[in-house]
Coordinates of C-alpha atoms in Angstrom, one line a residue:
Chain A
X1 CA -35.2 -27.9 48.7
X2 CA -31.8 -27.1 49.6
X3 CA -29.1 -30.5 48.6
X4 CA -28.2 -31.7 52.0
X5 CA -26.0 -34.7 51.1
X6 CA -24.0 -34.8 47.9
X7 CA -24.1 -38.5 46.4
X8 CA -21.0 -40.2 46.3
X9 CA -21.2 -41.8 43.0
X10 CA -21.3 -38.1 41.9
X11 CA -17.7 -38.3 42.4
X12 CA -16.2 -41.2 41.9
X13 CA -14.7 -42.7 38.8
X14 CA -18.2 -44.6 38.0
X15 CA -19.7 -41.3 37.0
X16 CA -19.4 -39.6 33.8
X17 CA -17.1 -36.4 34.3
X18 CA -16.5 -34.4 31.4
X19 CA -13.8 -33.7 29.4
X20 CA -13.4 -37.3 28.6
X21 CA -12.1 -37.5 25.2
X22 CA -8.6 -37.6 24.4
X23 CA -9.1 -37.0 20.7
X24 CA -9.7 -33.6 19.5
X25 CA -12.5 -33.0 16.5
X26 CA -13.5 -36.5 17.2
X27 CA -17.7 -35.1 16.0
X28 CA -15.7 -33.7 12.7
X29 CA -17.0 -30.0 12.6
X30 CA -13.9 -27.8 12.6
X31 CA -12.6 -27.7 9.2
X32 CA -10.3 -24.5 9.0
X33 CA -7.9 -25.2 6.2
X34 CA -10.8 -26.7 3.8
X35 CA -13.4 -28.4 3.5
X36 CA -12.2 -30.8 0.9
X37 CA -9.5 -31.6 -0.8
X38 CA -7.9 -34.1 -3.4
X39 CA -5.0 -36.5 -2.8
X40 CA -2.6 -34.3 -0.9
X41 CA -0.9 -36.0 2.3
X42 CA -0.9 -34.2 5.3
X43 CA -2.9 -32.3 7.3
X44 CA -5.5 -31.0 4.7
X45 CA -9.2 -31.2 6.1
X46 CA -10.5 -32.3 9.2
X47 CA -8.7 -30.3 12.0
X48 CA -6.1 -32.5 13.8
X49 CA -6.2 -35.8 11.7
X50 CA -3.3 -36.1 9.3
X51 CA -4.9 -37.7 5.8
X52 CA -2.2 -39.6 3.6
X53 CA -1.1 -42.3 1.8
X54 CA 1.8 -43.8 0.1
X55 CA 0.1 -46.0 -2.4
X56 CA -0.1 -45.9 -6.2
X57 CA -3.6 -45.1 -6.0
X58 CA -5.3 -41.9 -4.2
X59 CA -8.0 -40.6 -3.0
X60 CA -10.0 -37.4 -1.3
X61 CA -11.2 -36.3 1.8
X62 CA -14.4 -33.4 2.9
X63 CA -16.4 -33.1 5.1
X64 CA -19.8 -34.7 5.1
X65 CA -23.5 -34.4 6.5
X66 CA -24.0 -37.9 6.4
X67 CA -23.9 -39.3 10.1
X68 CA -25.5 -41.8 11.9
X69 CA -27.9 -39.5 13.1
X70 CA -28.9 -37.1 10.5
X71 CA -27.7 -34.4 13.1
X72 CA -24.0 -33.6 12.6
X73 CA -21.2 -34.2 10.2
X74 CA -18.4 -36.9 9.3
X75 CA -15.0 -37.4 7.7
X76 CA -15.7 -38.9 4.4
X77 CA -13.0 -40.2 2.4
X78 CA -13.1 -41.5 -1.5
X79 CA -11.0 -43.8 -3.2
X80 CA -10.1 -41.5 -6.8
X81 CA -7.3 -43.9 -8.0
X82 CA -7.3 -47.5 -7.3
X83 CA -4.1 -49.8 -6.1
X84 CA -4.9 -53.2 -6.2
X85 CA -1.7 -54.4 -5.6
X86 CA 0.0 -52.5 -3.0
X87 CA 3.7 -52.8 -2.3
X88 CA 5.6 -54.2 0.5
X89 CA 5.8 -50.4 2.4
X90 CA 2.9 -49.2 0.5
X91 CA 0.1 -47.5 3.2
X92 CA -3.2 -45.9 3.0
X93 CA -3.6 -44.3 6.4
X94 CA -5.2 -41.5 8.9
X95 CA -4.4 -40.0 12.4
X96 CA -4.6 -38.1 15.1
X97 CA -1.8 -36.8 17.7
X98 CA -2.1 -36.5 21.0
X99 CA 0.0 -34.4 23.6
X100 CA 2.5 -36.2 25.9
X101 CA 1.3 -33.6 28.4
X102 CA -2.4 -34.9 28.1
X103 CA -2.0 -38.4 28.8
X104 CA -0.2 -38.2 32.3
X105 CA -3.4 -39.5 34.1
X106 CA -3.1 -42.7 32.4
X107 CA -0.2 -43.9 34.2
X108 CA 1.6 -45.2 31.6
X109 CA 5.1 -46.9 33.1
X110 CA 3.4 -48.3 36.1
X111 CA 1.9 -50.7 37.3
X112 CA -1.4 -48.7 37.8
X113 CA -1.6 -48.1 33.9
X114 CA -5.4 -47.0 32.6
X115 CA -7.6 -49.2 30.5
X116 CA -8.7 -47.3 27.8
X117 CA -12.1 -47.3 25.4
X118 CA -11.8 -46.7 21.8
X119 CA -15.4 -45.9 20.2
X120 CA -16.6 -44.3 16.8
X121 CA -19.1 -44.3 14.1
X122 CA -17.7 -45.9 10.8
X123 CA -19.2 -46.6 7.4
X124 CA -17.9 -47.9 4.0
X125 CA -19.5 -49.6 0.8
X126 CA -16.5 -52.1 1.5
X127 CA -17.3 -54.8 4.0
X128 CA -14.6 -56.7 5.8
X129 CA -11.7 -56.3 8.4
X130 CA -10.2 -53.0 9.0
X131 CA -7.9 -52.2 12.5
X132 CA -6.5 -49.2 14.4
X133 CA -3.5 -48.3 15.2
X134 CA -2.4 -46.6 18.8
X135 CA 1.6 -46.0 18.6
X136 CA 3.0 -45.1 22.5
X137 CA 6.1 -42.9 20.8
X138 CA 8.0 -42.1 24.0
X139 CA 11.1 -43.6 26.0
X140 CA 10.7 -46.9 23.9
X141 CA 7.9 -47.4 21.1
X142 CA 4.8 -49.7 21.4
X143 CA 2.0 -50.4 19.1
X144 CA -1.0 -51.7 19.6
X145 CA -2.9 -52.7 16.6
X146 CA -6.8 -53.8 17.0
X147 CA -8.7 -55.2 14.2
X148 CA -12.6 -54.0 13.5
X149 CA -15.2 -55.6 10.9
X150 CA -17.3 -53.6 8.6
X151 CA -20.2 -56.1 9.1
X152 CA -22.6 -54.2 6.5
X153 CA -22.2 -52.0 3.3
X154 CA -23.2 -48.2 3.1
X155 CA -24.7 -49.0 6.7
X156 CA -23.4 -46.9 9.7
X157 CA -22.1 -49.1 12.2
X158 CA -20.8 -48.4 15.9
X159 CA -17.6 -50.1 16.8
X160 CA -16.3 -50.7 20.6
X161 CA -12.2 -51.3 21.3
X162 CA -11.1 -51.7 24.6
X163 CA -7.3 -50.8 25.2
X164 CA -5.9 -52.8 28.5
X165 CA -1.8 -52.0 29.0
X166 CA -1.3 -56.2 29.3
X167 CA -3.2 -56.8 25.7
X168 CA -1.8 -59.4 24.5
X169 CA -0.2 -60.4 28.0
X170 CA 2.6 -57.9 27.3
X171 CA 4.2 -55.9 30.2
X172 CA 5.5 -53.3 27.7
X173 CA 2.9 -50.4 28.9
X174 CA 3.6 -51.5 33.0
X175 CA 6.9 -51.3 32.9
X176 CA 9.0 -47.9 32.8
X177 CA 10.0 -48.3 29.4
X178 CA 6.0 -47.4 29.0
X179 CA 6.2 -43.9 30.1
X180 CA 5.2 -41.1 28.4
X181 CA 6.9 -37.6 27.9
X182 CA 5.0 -35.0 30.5
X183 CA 5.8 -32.6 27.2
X184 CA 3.9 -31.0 24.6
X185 CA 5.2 -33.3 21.9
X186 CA 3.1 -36.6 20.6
X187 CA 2.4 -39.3 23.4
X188 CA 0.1 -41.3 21.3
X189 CA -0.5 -41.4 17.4
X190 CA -4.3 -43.2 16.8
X191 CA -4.6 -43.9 13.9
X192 CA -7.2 -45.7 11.4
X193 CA -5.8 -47.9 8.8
X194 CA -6.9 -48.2 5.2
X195 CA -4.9 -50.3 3.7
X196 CA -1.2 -51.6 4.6
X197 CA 1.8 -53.1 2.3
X198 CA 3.3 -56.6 3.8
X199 CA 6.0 -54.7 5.9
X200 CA 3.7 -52.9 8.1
X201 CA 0.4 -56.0 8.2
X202 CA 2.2 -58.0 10.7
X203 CA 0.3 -56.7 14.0
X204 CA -2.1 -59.4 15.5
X205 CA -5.2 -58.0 16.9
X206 CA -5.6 -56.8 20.4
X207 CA -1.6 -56.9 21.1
X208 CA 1.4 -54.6 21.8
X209 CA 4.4 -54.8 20.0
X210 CA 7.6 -53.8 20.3
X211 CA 8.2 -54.6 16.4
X212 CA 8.2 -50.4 15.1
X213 CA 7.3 -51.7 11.9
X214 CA 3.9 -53.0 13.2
X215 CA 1.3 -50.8 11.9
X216 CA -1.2 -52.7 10.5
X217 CA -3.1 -55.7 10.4
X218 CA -2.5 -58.6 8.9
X219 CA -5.0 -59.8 7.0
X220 CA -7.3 -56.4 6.5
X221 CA -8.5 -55.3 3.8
X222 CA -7.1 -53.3 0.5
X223 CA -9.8 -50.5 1.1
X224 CA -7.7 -49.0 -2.0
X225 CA -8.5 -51.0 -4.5
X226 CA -11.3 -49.5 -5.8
X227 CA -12.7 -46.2 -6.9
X228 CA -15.8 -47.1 -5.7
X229 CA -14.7 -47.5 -2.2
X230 CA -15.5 -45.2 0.3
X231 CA -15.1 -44.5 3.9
X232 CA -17.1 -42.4 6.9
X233 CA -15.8 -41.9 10.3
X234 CA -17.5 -40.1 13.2
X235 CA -17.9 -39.8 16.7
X236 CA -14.4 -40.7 17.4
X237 CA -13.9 -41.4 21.3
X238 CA -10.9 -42.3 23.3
X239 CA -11.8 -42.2 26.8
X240 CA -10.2 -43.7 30.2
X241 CA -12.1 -46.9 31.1
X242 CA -13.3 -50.1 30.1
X243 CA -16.4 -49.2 28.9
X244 CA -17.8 -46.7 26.6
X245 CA -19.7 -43.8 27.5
X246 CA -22.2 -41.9 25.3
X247 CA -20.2 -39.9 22.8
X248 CA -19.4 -36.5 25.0
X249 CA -20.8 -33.9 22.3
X250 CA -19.2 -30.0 22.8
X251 CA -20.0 -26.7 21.7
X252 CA -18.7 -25.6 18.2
X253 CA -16.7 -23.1 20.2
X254 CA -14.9 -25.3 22.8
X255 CA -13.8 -27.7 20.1
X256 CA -13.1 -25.1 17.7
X257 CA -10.8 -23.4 20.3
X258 CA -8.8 -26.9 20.9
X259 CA -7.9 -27.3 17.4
X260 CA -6.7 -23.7 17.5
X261 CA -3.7 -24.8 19.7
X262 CA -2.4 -26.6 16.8
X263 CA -3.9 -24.5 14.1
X264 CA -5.1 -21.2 13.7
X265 CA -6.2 -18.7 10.1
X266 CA -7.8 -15.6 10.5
X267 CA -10.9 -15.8 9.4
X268 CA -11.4 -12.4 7.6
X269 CA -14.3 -11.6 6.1
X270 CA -16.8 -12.3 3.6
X271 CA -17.1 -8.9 1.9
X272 CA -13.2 -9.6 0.7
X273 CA -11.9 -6.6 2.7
X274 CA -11.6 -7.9 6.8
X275 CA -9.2 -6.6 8.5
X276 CA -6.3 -8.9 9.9
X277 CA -4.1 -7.0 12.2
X278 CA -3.2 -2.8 13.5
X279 CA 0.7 -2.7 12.0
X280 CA 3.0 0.0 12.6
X281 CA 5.7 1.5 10.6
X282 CA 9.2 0.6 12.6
X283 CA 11.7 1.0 10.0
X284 CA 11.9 2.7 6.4
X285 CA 9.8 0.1 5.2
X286 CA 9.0 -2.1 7.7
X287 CA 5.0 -2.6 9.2
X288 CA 4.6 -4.5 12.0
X289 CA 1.6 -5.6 14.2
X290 CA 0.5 -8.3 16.9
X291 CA -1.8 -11.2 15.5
X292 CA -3.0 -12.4 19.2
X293 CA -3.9 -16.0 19.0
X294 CA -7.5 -17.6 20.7
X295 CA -5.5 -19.7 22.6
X296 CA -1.6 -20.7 23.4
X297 CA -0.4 -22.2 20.7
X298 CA 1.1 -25.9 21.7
X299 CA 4.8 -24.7 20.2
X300 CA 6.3 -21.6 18.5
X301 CA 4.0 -22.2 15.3
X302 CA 4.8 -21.8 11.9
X303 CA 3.8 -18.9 9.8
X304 CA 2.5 -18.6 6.1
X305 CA -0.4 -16.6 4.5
X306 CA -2.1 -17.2 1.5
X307 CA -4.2 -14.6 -0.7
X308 CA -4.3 -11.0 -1.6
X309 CA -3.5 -8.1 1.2
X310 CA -3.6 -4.7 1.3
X311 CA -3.1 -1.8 3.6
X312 CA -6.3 0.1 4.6
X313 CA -4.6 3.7 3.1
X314 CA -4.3 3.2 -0.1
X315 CA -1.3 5.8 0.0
X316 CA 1.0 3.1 1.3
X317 CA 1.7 0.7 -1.1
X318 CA 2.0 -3.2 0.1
X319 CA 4.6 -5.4 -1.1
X320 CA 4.9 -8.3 1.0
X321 CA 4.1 -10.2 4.0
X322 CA 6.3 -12.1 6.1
X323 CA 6.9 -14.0 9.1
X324 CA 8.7 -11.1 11.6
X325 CA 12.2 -11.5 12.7
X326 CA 11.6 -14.3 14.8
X327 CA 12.1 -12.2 18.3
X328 CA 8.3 -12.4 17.7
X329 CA 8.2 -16.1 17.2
X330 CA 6.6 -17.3 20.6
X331 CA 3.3 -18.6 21.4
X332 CA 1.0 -16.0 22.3
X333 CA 1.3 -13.6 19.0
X334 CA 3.4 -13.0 15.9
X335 CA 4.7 -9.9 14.2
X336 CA 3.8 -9.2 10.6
X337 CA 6.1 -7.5 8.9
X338 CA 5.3 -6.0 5.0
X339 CA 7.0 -3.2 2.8
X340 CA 5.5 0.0 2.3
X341 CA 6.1 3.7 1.7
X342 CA 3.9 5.6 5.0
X343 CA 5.7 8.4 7.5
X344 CA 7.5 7.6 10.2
X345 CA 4.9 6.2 13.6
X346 CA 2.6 5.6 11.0
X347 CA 0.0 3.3 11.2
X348 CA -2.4 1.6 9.2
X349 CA -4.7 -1.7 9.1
X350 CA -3.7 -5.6 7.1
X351 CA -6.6 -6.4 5.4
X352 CA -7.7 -8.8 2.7
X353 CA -7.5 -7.1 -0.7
X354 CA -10.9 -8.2 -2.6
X355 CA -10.5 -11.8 -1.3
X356 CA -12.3 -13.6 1.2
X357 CA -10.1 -16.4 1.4
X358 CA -6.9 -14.7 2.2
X359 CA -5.8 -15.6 5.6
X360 CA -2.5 -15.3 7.9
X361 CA -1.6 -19.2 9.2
X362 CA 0.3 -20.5 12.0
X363 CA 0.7 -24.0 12.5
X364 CA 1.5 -26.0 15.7
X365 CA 0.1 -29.3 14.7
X366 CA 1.4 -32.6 16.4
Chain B
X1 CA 7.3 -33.1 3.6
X2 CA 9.0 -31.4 0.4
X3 CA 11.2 -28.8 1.4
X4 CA 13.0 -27.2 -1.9
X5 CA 14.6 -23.9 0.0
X6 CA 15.7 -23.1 3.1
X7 CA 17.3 -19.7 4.3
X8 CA 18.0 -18.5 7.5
X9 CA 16.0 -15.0 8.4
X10 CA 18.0 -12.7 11.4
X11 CA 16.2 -10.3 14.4
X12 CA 16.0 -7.4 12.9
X13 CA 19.4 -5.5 13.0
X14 CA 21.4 -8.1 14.3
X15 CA 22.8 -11.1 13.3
X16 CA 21.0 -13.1 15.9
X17 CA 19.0 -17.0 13.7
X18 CA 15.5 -15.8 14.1
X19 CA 13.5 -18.2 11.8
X20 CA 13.9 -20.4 8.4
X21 CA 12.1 -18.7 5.6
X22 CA 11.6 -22.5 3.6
X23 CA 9.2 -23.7 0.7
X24 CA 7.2 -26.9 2.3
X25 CA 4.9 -28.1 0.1
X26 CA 4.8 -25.5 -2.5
X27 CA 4.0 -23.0 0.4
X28 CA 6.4 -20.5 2.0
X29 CA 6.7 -20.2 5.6
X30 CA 8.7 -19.1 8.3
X31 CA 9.8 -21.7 10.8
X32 CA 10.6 -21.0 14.1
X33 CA 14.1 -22.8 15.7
X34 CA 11.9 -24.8 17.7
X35 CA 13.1 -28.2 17.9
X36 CA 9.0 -28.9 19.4
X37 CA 8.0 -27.2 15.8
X38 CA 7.6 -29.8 13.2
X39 CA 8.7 -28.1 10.2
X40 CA 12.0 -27.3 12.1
X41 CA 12.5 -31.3 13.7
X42 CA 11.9 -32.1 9.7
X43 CA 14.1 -29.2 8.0
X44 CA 17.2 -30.7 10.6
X45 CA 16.2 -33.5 10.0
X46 CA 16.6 -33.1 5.7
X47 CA 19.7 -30.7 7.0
X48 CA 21.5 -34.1 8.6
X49 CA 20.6 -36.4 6.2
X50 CA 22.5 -34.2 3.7
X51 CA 19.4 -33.4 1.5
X52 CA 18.9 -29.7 2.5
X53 CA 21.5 -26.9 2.9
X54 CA 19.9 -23.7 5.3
X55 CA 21.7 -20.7 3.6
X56 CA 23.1 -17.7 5.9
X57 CA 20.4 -14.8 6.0
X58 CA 20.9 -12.0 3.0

């Protein structure tokens, strides 16, 4: 039967559109640097979420297959040094950032500023308050801080946060000084707070602040203070609205291909020997090829490696990798350069030398 | 973010800034002059708070 008459709720704002998600890796699949790691602070895991802490204590971070639905994977974080007494700027914290350039729909500075919808899966053997954090970084600062409650222990629980620009009958996020950057830098920083010293607890729930030093809440719990203590988070959610919609679940590809704006290793191969780029010889010893990225990078990325590399003939012989001059610097591909001994035009293949793991890097992240 | 070395790397042949080779975090990388990179907003950022020195390229 042919469609004669295309519904108008189809269209509107009351339907569920796609591409509704601020956050980025919100279902915790793409894990390209590792899949676990120990105390380090940064970003170290979970594509996109920064994992840190300033405490005297620390604690890890992997992926998990426990979820609330037995189907998919989480961000599980463990407690391996306990602080029980935190000090004044003491923090236990994770977050994600999100482009300026992103976040133009929601009106921000005006009068017409979005509600948003904060919803995710969380989990913990330690009960009690807990709050998020969503810092507005551009023309002047806000923070919003929203409290939560771990209701049950070790039981997955789904929590609900609605974001209105008056919380806390404020007029920061209405007025122009609420505007945010139509750039590729950070509009919003959401982050998820694990523990805060006295400096930072001072934000009361469901409030923006102009106070910069308001990143927690006071009153939450020391989630560090045990090496018991754990933490799960999933099905992270930001969306435009006052309500929450069912948790908008992508293909490994299109999520993997978002986090590859900020972050991107080859991949190589699992025989040890994949190869990683065509390079050229340009000078006496100078290879270079053109390591095109999946997608444009968000800024002129960084550029390590890590592992073993050889050239394919084994007549050359490989000394280093580097960077490129920097003419190559830009976001759509990067020069390798290494040292070697070939003819002049020659050309050859990077590859992993025996090592699986070796990888080039470039880094965008937020 | 630990930075213990910074140097300046040039365009090949010329004397044109092309990149900071720098040590962050025990890793070596090569840092655009991209004030949008973060490694770069941190290295001038060490560089004006007097606790990093960029040397000229070799």
């Amino acid at each position: 039967m042919a469609l004669s008459k295309i519904r108008s709720d189809s269209l509107e704002d009351t339907a569920i559109h796609g591409n509704r998600n601020l956050t980025i890796n919100g279902a915790m699949q793409i894990f390209q640097r590792a899949t676990a790691a120990t105390a380090a602070t940064g970003y170290s895991t979970a594509d996109r979420w920064w994992i840190g802490e300033t405490t005297d204590g620390a604690y890890t971070s992997e992926k998990s297959t426990d979820n609330p639905f037995e189907t998919g994977s989480s961000l599980k974080l463990q407690v391996t040094t306990a602080d029980t007494s935190l000090g004044t700027t003491q923090v236990a914290r994770f977050f994600q950032r999100i482009e300026g350039q992103n976040l133009q729909h929601l009106l921000y500075g005006t009068s017409s500023a979005k509600t948003l919808t904060l919803s995710f899966w969380v989990k913990s053997n330690k009960t009690g308050t807990y709050s998020i954090l969503l810092r507005k970084v551009d023309t002047t600062p806000y923070h919003f801080i929203h409290s939560y409650t771990i209701s049950n222990a070790n039981t997955w629980e789904k929590k609900v946060i609605t974001i209105t620009p008056t919380a806390g009958s404020t007029s920061f996020i209405t007025a122009s000084a609420g505007t945010i950057d139509n750039d590729n830098d950070y509009g919003f920083e959401l982050a998820f707070n694990l523990a805060q010293g006295s400096q930072y607890a001072i934000g009361t729930s469901n409030t923006w602040s102009s106070d910069t030093n308001t990143y927690g809440l006071n009153g939450q719990v020391n989630w560090m203070d045990s090496t018991s203590n754990n933490f799960y988070l999933t099905e992270v959610q930001l969306e435009v609205g006052s309500e929450p919609t069912p948790f908008e679940h992508e293909d490994y590809s299109t999520t993997l291909r978002k986090c590859q704006r900020y972050y991107f290793r080859t991949t190589g191969s699992s025989t040890g020997y994949g190869n990683l780029a065509t390079v050229s010889r340009i000078g006496n010893t100078l290879y270079r090829g053109i390591v095109e990225f999946p997608v444009t990078m968000r800024s002129r990325p960084s550029f390590s490696s890590s592992g073993s590399f050889q050239t394919l003939d084994s007549g050359f012989t490989f000394s280093s990798i580097s960077g490129g001059d920097g003419a190559s610097f830009d976001s759509h591909g990067v020069q390798v350069t290494m040292t070697s001994n070939g003819s002049a035009g020659q050309s050859t293949l990077l590859r992993q030398a025996a090592d699986a793991s070796a990888a080039l890097i470039y880094d965008a992240e937020l | 973010m630990d930075i213990t070395q910074a140097q300046y790397t040039n365009v090949l042949g010329t004397d044109v800034k092309a990149s900071v080779k720098a040590t962050i975090d025990g890793q070596v990388m090569y840092v655009p002059l991209d004030l949008f990179n973060r490694h770069y907003a941190e290295i001038l950022r060490q560089v004006e708070a007097g606790e990093l020195t960029i040397e000229e390229a070799d």
